[in-house]
Tab-separated table of C-alpha atoms in Angstrom:
chain	number	residue	atom	x	y	z
A	989	MET	CA	19.179	25.213	-3.746
A	990	LEU	CA	19.800	22.259	-6.041
A	991	ILE	CA	18.146	21.121	-9.271
A	992	THR	CA	18.293	17.452	-10.200
A	993	GLU	CA	18.010	17.016	-13.944
A	994	ASP	CA	17.753	13.218	-13.947
A	995	ILE	CA	14.506	12.016	-15.496
A	996	LYS	CA	11.967	10.821	-12.927
A	997	LEU	CA	8.846	8.931	-13.973
A	998	ASP	CA	5.290	8.315	-12.793
A	999	TYR	CA	3.230	5.277	-13.770
A	1000	SER	CA	1.529	7.318	-16.497
A	1001	ASP	CA	4.889	8.076	-18.124
A	1002	VAL	CA	5.571	4.489	-19.203
A	1003	LEU	CA	4.132	1.372	-20.775
A	1004	ILE	CA	5.553	-2.151	-20.672
A	1005	ARG	CA	6.710	-3.620	-23.972
A	1006	PRO	CA	5.290	-7.094	-24.772
A	1007	LYS	CA	7.679	-9.977	-25.411
A	1008	ARG	CA	7.509	-13.470	-26.865
A	1009	SER	CA	5.804	-15.851	-24.448
A	1010	THR	CA	5.302	-19.616	-24.295
A	1011	MET	CA	2.234	-19.384	-22.042
A	1012	THR	CA	-1.216	-20.221	-23.349
A	1013	SER	CA	-3.453	-19.176	-20.443
A	1014	ARG	CA	-3.651	-16.714	-17.559
A	1015	ALA	CA	-4.380	-19.705	-15.356
A	1016	GLU	CA	-0.698	-20.636	-15.574
A	1017	ILE	CA	0.375	-17.501	-13.700
A	1018	ASP	CA	1.347	-17.803	-10.032
A	1019	LEU	CA	0.621	-14.526	-8.213
A	1020	ASN	CA	1.741	-15.739	-4.804
A	1021	ARG	CA	5.006	-14.507	-3.351
A	1022	LYS	CA	6.999	-15.978	-0.495
A	1023	TYR	CA	9.084	-13.593	1.589
A	1024	ILE	CA	11.351	-13.979	4.595
A	1025	PHE	CA	11.763	-10.654	6.359
A	1026	ARG	CA	15.067	-9.128	7.459
A	1027	HIS	CA	14.423	-8.506	11.150
A	1028	SER	CA	11.478	-10.698	12.123
A	1029	LYS	CA	12.861	-13.709	10.192
A	1030	LYS	CA	9.262	-14.714	9.580
A	1031	GLU	CA	8.051	-16.289	6.360
A	1032	TRP	CA	4.958	-14.939	4.614
A	1033	THR	CA	3.138	-16.295	1.555
A	1034	GLY	CA	0.282	-14.618	-0.291
A	1035	VAL	CA	-0.747	-12.238	-3.055
A	1036	PRO	CA	1.296	-9.082	-2.254
A	1037	ILE	CA	-1.446	-6.478	-2.569
A	1038	MET	CA	-2.520	-4.461	0.466
A	1039	ALA	CA	-5.671	-2.473	1.171
A	1040	ALA	CA	-4.648	0.908	2.573
A	1041	ASN	CA	-5.184	1.747	6.243
A	1042	MET	CA	-7.687	4.495	5.406
A	1043	ASP	CA	-10.933	5.070	7.292
A	1044	THR	CA	-13.190	4.034	4.440
A	1045	VAL	CA	-11.104	1.142	3.091
A	1046	GLY	CA	-9.223	-0.400	6.030
A	1047	THR	CA	-12.159	-2.230	7.615
A	1048	PHE	CA	-12.581	-5.681	9.102
A	1049	GLU	CA	-15.261	-6.361	6.477
A	1050	MET	CA	-12.669	-5.580	3.789
A	1051	HIS	CA	-10.239	-7.961	5.470
A	1052	SER	CA	-12.836	-10.722	5.537
A	1053	ALA	CA	-13.416	-10.366	1.795
A	1054	LEU	CA	-9.824	-9.838	0.651
A	1055	SER	CA	-8.417	-12.659	2.759
A	1056	GLU	CA	-10.357	-15.059	0.515
A	1057	HIS	CA	-7.985	-13.926	-2.247
A	1058	SER	CA	-4.863	-14.049	-0.010
A	1059	VAL	CA	-4.725	-10.235	-0.078
A	1060	THR	CA	-3.747	-8.243	3.024
A	1061	THR	CA	-5.771	-5.477	4.696
A	1062	CYS	CA	-4.200	-2.728	6.788
A	1063	ILE	CA	-6.824	-1.717	9.351
A	1064	ALA	CA	-7.618	1.974	9.856
A	1065	LYS	CA	-6.010	3.152	13.077
A	1066	HIS	CA	-9.251	4.345	14.687
A	1067	LEU	CA	-10.202	0.648	14.849
A	1068	ASN	CA	-7.084	-0.341	16.793
A	1069	ASP	CA	-9.125	-0.633	20.003
A	1070	SER	CA	-11.889	-2.662	18.347
A	1071	ASP	CA	-12.952	-6.021	19.760
A	1072	GLU	CA	-12.921	-7.363	16.200
A	1073	TRP	CA	-9.157	-8.004	16.439
A	1074	TRP	CA	-9.681	-10.777	18.950
A	1075	LYS	CA	-12.238	-12.557	16.771
A	1076	ILE	CA	-9.766	-13.251	13.957
A	1077	PRO	CA	-8.084	-16.683	13.831
A	1078	TYR	CA	-4.460	-16.091	12.836
A	1079	LEU	CA	-3.885	-19.367	11.037
A	1080	SER	CA	-6.740	-18.760	8.593
A	1081	THR	CA	-6.669	-15.007	7.910
A	1082	GLY	CA	-4.544	-13.237	10.535
A	1083	GLN	CA	-1.383	-13.432	8.464
A	1084	ASN	CA	-3.114	-11.188	5.910
A	1085	LEU	CA	-3.865	-8.514	8.492
A	1086	CYS	CA	-1.884	-5.443	9.550
A	1087	ILE	CA	-2.289	-3.078	12.492
A	1088	MET	CA	-0.849	0.399	11.902
A	1089	GLY	CA	-0.733	3.650	13.809
A	1090	GLY	CA	1.151	6.874	14.330
A	1091	SER	CA	4.534	7.335	15.969
A	1092	SER	CA	3.522	8.485	19.464
A	1093	MET	CA	4.310	6.261	22.451
A	1094	LYS	CA	0.586	5.848	23.067
A	1095	GLU	CA	0.103	4.471	19.542
A	1096	ILE	CA	3.188	2.253	19.780
A	1097	ASP	CA	1.902	0.757	23.039
A	1098	ARG	CA	-1.513	0.149	21.506
A	1099	ILE	CA	-0.001	-1.574	18.451
A	1100	CYS	CA	2.156	-3.784	20.655
A	1101	ASN	CA	-0.787	-4.743	22.860
A	1102	VAL	CA	-2.793	-5.971	19.885
A	1103	TYR	CA	0.199	-7.735	18.352
A	1104	ASN	CA	1.180	-9.502	21.577
A	1105	ASP	CA	-2.367	-10.865	21.874
A	1106	ILE	CA	-3.112	-12.002	18.332
A	1107	LYS	CA	0.221	-12.009	16.420
A	1108	CYS	CA	-1.221	-10.514	13.222
A	1109	GLY	CA	0.896	-10.778	10.095
A	1110	PHE	CA	2.218	-7.208	10.075
A	1111	ILE	CA	2.420	-4.157	12.298
A	1112	GLY	CA	3.539	-0.697	11.291
A	1113	LEU	CA	3.986	3.024	11.803
A	1114	ASP	CA	2.370	5.247	9.207
A	1115	VAL	CA	3.058	8.992	9.008
A	1116	ALA	CA	2.900	11.471	6.149
A	1117	ASN	CA	6.523	12.528	6.642
A	1118	GLY	CA	8.896	9.664	7.362
A	1119	TYR	CA	11.965	11.906	7.234
A	1120	THR	CA	12.030	13.108	10.836
A	1121	ILE	CA	14.508	11.892	13.434
A	1122	SER	CA	11.627	11.333	15.844
A	1123	PHE	CA	10.066	8.878	13.389
A	1124	VAL	CA	13.304	6.912	13.084
A	1125	LYS	CA	13.437	6.689	16.882
A	1126	ALA	CA	9.805	5.537	16.950
A	1127	VAL	CA	10.620	2.696	14.537
A	1128	SER	CA	13.522	1.660	16.770
A	1129	LYS	CA	11.222	1.733	19.797
A	1130	LEU	CA	8.598	-0.419	18.060
A	1131	ARG	CA	11.293	-2.946	17.128
A	1132	GLU	CA	12.528	-2.959	20.728
A	1133	ASN	CA	9.014	-3.584	22.062
A	1134	CYS	CA	8.052	-6.181	19.401
A	1135	PRO	CA	11.329	-7.888	18.448
A	1136	ASP	CA	9.731	-10.735	16.483
A	1137	ALA	CA	7.179	-8.656	14.530
A	1138	THR	CA	7.278	-7.894	10.820
A	1139	ILE	CA	7.343	-4.084	10.871
A	1140	ILE	CA	6.208	-1.680	8.145
A	1141	ALA	CA	7.365	1.965	8.246
A	1142	GLY	CA	6.782	4.986	6.019
A	1143	ASN	CA	6.244	7.006	4.055
A	1144	VAL	CA	9.446	7.952	2.210
A	1145	VAL	CA	10.524	8.211	-1.427
A	1146	THR	CA	14.327	8.143	-1.427
A	1147	ALA	CA	16.981	5.462	-1.102
A	1148	ASP	CA	18.835	7.062	1.816
A	1149	MET	CA	15.792	7.208	4.097
A	1150	THR	CA	14.704	3.744	3.006
A	1151	GLN	CA	18.016	2.410	4.259
A	1152	GLU	CA	17.898	4.411	7.498
A	1153	LEU	CA	14.460	3.088	8.432
A	1154	ILE	CA	15.523	-0.475	7.642
A	1155	LEU	CA	18.592	-0.137	9.846
A	1156	ALA	CA	16.337	1.313	12.571
A	1157	GLY	CA	14.322	-1.915	12.585
A	1158	ALA	CA	11.773	-1.851	9.757
A	1159	ASP	CA	11.310	-4.927	7.572
A	1160	ILE	CA	9.184	-3.212	4.916
A	1161	ILE	CA	9.300	0.435	3.822
A	1162	LYS	CA	6.176	2.189	2.552
A	1163	VAL	CA	7.070	4.294	-0.495
A	1164	GLY	CA	5.047	7.253	-1.755
A	1165	VAL	CA	4.588	10.942	-0.957
A	1166	GLY	CA	1.611	12.586	-2.616
A	1167	PRO	CA	0.588	10.167	-5.408
A	1168	GLY	CA	-2.761	9.113	-3.905
A	1169	SER	CA	-6.006	10.115	-5.595
A	1170	VAL	CA	-7.291	11.962	-2.506
A	1171	CYS	CA	-3.926	13.341	-1.378
A	1172	THR	CA	-3.112	17.009	-2.048
A	1173	THR	CA	0.383	17.106	-0.491
A	1174	ARG	CA	2.068	17.826	-3.824
A	1175	ILE	CA	-0.339	20.696	-4.481
A	1176	LYS	CA	-0.266	22.176	-0.968
A	1177	THR	CA	3.453	21.792	-0.292
A	1178	GLY	CA	5.269	21.217	-3.581
A	1179	ILE	CA	6.794	18.094	-1.994
A	1180	GLY	CA	6.829	14.706	-3.686
A	1181	TYR	CA	8.573	12.331	-6.062
A	1182	PRO	CA	7.307	10.591	-9.208
A	1183	GLN	CA	6.045	7.259	-7.977
A	1184	LEU	CA	7.624	4.815	-10.432
A	1185	SER	CA	11.093	6.302	-9.951
A	1186	ALA	CA	10.587	6.306	-6.183
A	1187	VAL	CA	9.656	2.621	-6.303
A	1188	ILE	CA	12.642	1.693	-8.478
A	1189	GLU	CA	15.159	3.581	-6.345
A	1190	CYS	CA	13.766	2.574	-2.951
A	1191	ALA	CA	13.400	-1.074	-3.999
A	1192	ASP	CA	17.033	-1.138	-5.070
A	1193	ALA	CA	18.095	0.296	-1.707
A	1194	ALA	CA	15.892	-2.078	0.314
A	1195	HIS	CA	16.810	-5.220	-1.582
A	1196	GLY	CA	20.482	-4.464	-1.030
A	1197	LEU	CA	19.767	-4.832	2.702
A	1198	ASP	CA	17.543	-7.933	2.309
A	1199	ALA	CA	14.471	-5.855	3.090
A	1200	HIS	CA	11.262	-5.056	1.197
A	1201	ILE	CA	9.100	-2.136	0.055
A	1202	ILE	CA	5.448	-1.308	-0.495
A	1203	ALA	CA	4.520	0.918	-3.445
A	1204	ASP	CA	1.872	3.058	-1.749
A	1205	GLY	CA	-0.448	5.191	-3.865
A	1206	GLY	CA	-0.821	6.362	-7.435
A	1207	CYS	CA	-2.622	3.302	-8.794
A	1208	THR	CA	-5.820	3.974	-10.718
A	1209	SER	CA	-5.926	0.672	-12.631
A	1210	SER	CA	-4.552	-2.846	-12.524
A	1211	GLY	CA	-2.015	-1.693	-15.114
A	1212	ASP	CA	-0.550	0.743	-12.560
A	1213	ILE	CA	-0.287	-2.088	-10.021
A	1214	VAL	CA	1.573	-4.108	-12.649
A	1215	LYS	CA	3.992	-1.200	-13.189
A	1216	GLY	CA	4.617	-1.016	-9.451
A	1217	PHE	CA	5.549	-4.700	-9.302
A	1218	ALA	CA	7.555	-4.397	-12.518
A	1219	GLY	CA	9.506	-1.522	-10.958
A	1220	GLY	CA	10.611	-3.749	-8.109
A	1221	ALA	CA	7.903	-3.310	-5.453
A	1222	ASP	CA	7.411	-6.318	-3.196
A	1223	PHE	CA	3.901	-5.174	-2.252
A	1224	VAL	CA	1.499	-2.655	-3.788
A	1225	MET	CA	-0.937	-0.762	-1.556
A	1226	ILE	CA	-4.206	0.567	-2.974
A	1227	GLY	CA	-6.972	2.723	-1.537
A	1228	GLY	CA	-9.070	4.489	-4.154
A	1229	MET	CA	-9.362	1.344	-6.272
A	1230	LEU	CA	-11.105	-0.369	-3.351
A	1231	ALA	CA	-13.371	2.557	-2.428
A	1232	GLY	CA	-17.102	2.511	-3.090
A	1233	HIS	CA	-17.759	-1.098	-2.086
A	1234	ASP	CA	-20.087	-2.731	0.415
A	1235	GLU	CA	-17.117	-3.587	2.602
A	1236	CYS	CA	-16.117	0.087	2.953
A	1237	ASP	CA	-16.997	2.454	5.779
A	1238	GLY	CA	-18.144	5.366	3.642
A	1239	ASP	CA	-21.331	7.424	3.554
A	1240	LEU	CA	-23.644	6.208	0.803
A	1241	ILE	CA	-25.197	8.741	-1.567
A	1242	PHE	CA	-28.731	8.169	-2.882
A	1243	GLU	CA	-30.599	10.000	-5.633
A	1244	ASP	CA	-34.356	10.642	-5.622
A	1245	ASP	CA	-36.252	7.617	-4.324
A	1246	ASN	CA	-33.781	4.992	-5.530
A	1247	GLU	CA	-33.145	2.237	-3.016
A	1248	GLU	CA	-29.779	1.499	-4.618
A	1249	PRO	CA	-26.994	3.987	-3.763
A	1250	VAL	CA	-25.262	5.718	-6.665
A	1251	SER	CA	-22.022	6.697	-4.949
A	1252	MET	CA	-20.030	6.674	-1.728
A	1253	LYS	CA	-17.807	9.222	-0.022
A	1254	PHE	CA	-14.056	8.561	-0.006
A	1255	TYR	CA	-11.529	10.818	1.676
A	1256	GLY	CA	-7.826	11.167	2.355
A	1257	MET	CA	-6.508	10.769	5.890
A	1258	ALA	CA	-5.215	14.348	5.907
A	1259	SER	CA	-8.512	15.760	4.601
A	1260	GLU	CA	-10.917	18.055	6.433
A	1261	THR	CA	-13.356	15.145	6.674
A	1262	ALA	CA	-10.788	12.960	8.443
A	1263	MET	CA	-9.743	15.764	10.786
A	1264	ASN	CA	-13.374	16.392	11.715
A	1265	ARG	CA	-14.061	12.705	12.308
A	1266	HIS	CA	-11.050	12.247	14.563
A	1267	ASP	CA	-11.021	15.723	16.145
A	1268	ASN	CA	-7.539	16.311	14.799
A	1269	HIS	CA	-7.625	20.071	14.275
A	1270	ASN	CA	-5.016	22.535	15.468
A	1271	GLU	CA	-3.996	26.065	14.576
A	1272	TYR	CA	-0.927	25.157	12.546
A	1273	ARG	CA	-2.264	22.243	10.510
A	1274	GLY	CA	-4.282	22.552	7.334
A	1275	ALA	CA	-5.844	19.860	5.166
A	1276	GLU	CA	-3.610	17.993	2.719
A	1277	GLY	CA	-6.308	15.701	1.393
A	1278	LYS	CA	-9.732	15.897	-0.168
A	1279	THR	CA	-13.149	14.257	-0.024
A	1280	VAL	CA	-14.671	12.879	-3.214
A	1281	GLU	CA	-17.616	10.769	-4.293
A	1282	VAL	CA	-16.820	7.504	-6.042
A	1283	PRO	CA	-19.347	5.299	-7.850
A	1284	TYR	CA	-21.031	2.648	-5.728
A	1285	ARG	CA	-19.652	-0.701	-6.900
A	1286	GLY	CA	-21.271	-3.394	-4.750
A	1287	SER	CA	-19.118	-6.255	-3.481
A	1288	VAL	CA	-15.342	-5.891	-3.587
A	1289	HIS	CA	-14.959	-9.489	-4.772
A	1290	ASN	CA	-15.596	-8.589	-8.419
A	1291	THR	CA	-13.131	-5.703	-8.265
A	1292	ILE	CA	-10.307	-7.714	-6.735
A	1293	LYS	CA	-10.880	-10.531	-9.243
A	1294	ASP	CA	-10.614	-7.981	-12.058
A	1295	ILE	CA	-7.393	-6.586	-10.589
A	1296	LEU	CA	-5.808	-10.018	-10.264
A	1297	SER	CA	-6.918	-10.870	-13.797
A	1298	GLY	CA	-5.171	-7.769	-15.131
A	1299	ILE	CA	-1.931	-8.709	-13.377
A	1300	ARG	CA	-2.092	-12.264	-14.712
A	1301	SER	CA	-2.706	-10.953	-18.214
A	1302	ALA	CA	0.295	-8.633	-17.973
A	1303	CYS	CA	2.502	-11.564	-16.970
A	1304	THR	CA	1.429	-13.510	-20.071
A	1305	TYR	CA	2.353	-10.531	-22.278
A	1306	VAL	CA	5.966	-10.493	-21.062
A	1307	GLY	CA	6.528	-14.209	-20.471
A	1308	ALA	CA	6.567	-14.157	-16.666
A	1309	LYS	CA	5.154	-17.424	-15.307
A	1310	LYS	CA	5.353	-16.064	-11.770
A	1311	LEU	CA	4.804	-12.598	-10.355
A	1312	LYS	CA	8.265	-13.019	-8.861
A	1313	THR	CA	9.880	-12.836	-12.312
A	1314	LEU	CA	7.779	-9.949	-13.678
A	1315	SER	CA	10.380	-7.251	-12.991
A	1316	LYS	CA	13.091	-9.314	-14.695
A	1317	CYS	CA	10.901	-9.649	-17.800
A	1318	THR	CA	9.985	-5.952	-17.954
A	1319	THR	CA	11.096	-3.350	-20.466
A	1320	PHE	CA	9.576	0.064	-19.766
A	1321	VAL	CA	8.953	2.424	-22.683
A	1322	ARG	CA	8.551	6.126	-21.987
A	1323	VAL	CA	5.418	7.479	-23.645
A	1324	ASN	CA	4.757	10.963	-22.255
A	1325	ASN	CA	7.564	12.710	-24.083
A	1326	THR	CA	8.644	13.668	-27.579
A	1327	HIS	CA	11.357	11.032	-27.916
A	1328	ASN	CA	10.385	7.607	-26.593
A	1329	LYS	CA	13.120	5.831	-24.684
A	1330	VAL	CA	13.400	2.234	-23.515
A	1331	TYR	CA	14.382	1.261	-19.918
A	1332	GLU	CA	15.269	-2.329	-19.097
């Protein structure tokens, strides 16, 4: 048994200190990033926010809406056999699309079949526990089968496993264990890592190998997304912030005789709801997610515009003309403690 006494921080534990800025308008801020990936050698340009590959959020309707803002959608894996994949023109929106699945050979074959036909922007393997040897082997197998693809793999929260997955063939590592709003892994298992510290440490490890990371989970506001980018994340993945919209695949909740819904169901992918939907029950597996009702919010366009506005505003506060320079302009101040401390 070991106890690490180093301070580890979540997004709620810090704020970003404002600095002198020469900018006069949010319109001056460039939110686009351009990346060249370690293994695929492909170049990608866009706004580096991703909709999570959750049942209710990772829909083709969400992709259609978010692609208008150069934002990427990771499609829920139960849609991997959908005919919708073949209706998407790559040059217009396909680069902002990701197919993800589990680590079984059946899922790897299915991912490769879609990718070989339409060459979507990203493919990936998504499991709750990215620390198993079998998962590392699965990443290697996916790289072997799709040598020119930009591959996402996760989830992990430590530098050592970030590096191992990169060396196994991943271009982008998904970082986060338990921070999501409908994830109960930390409660059920006691396993996890404060998200901001995980992002900082995993980003440092990935960037040293010319690779990238996604900060996955824990964002409840545009300010949290800003903190993820400021901590070194190349992409930020969100789920709950996009729930409750017309583009989601969630059950609508109505009250009395109102024609307008008041809320929508949103659930974690390890929840009882998800296991029932996908017939994923067995005697040794319990739920590590929950089902909640979120307010109905209409079209996702207004929400994503509000998110992007918040990020632009943050950049003006610290003097970052481009999202690329935000982390270099950031000074974090600890707030959830007796003695505030500054981290640059």
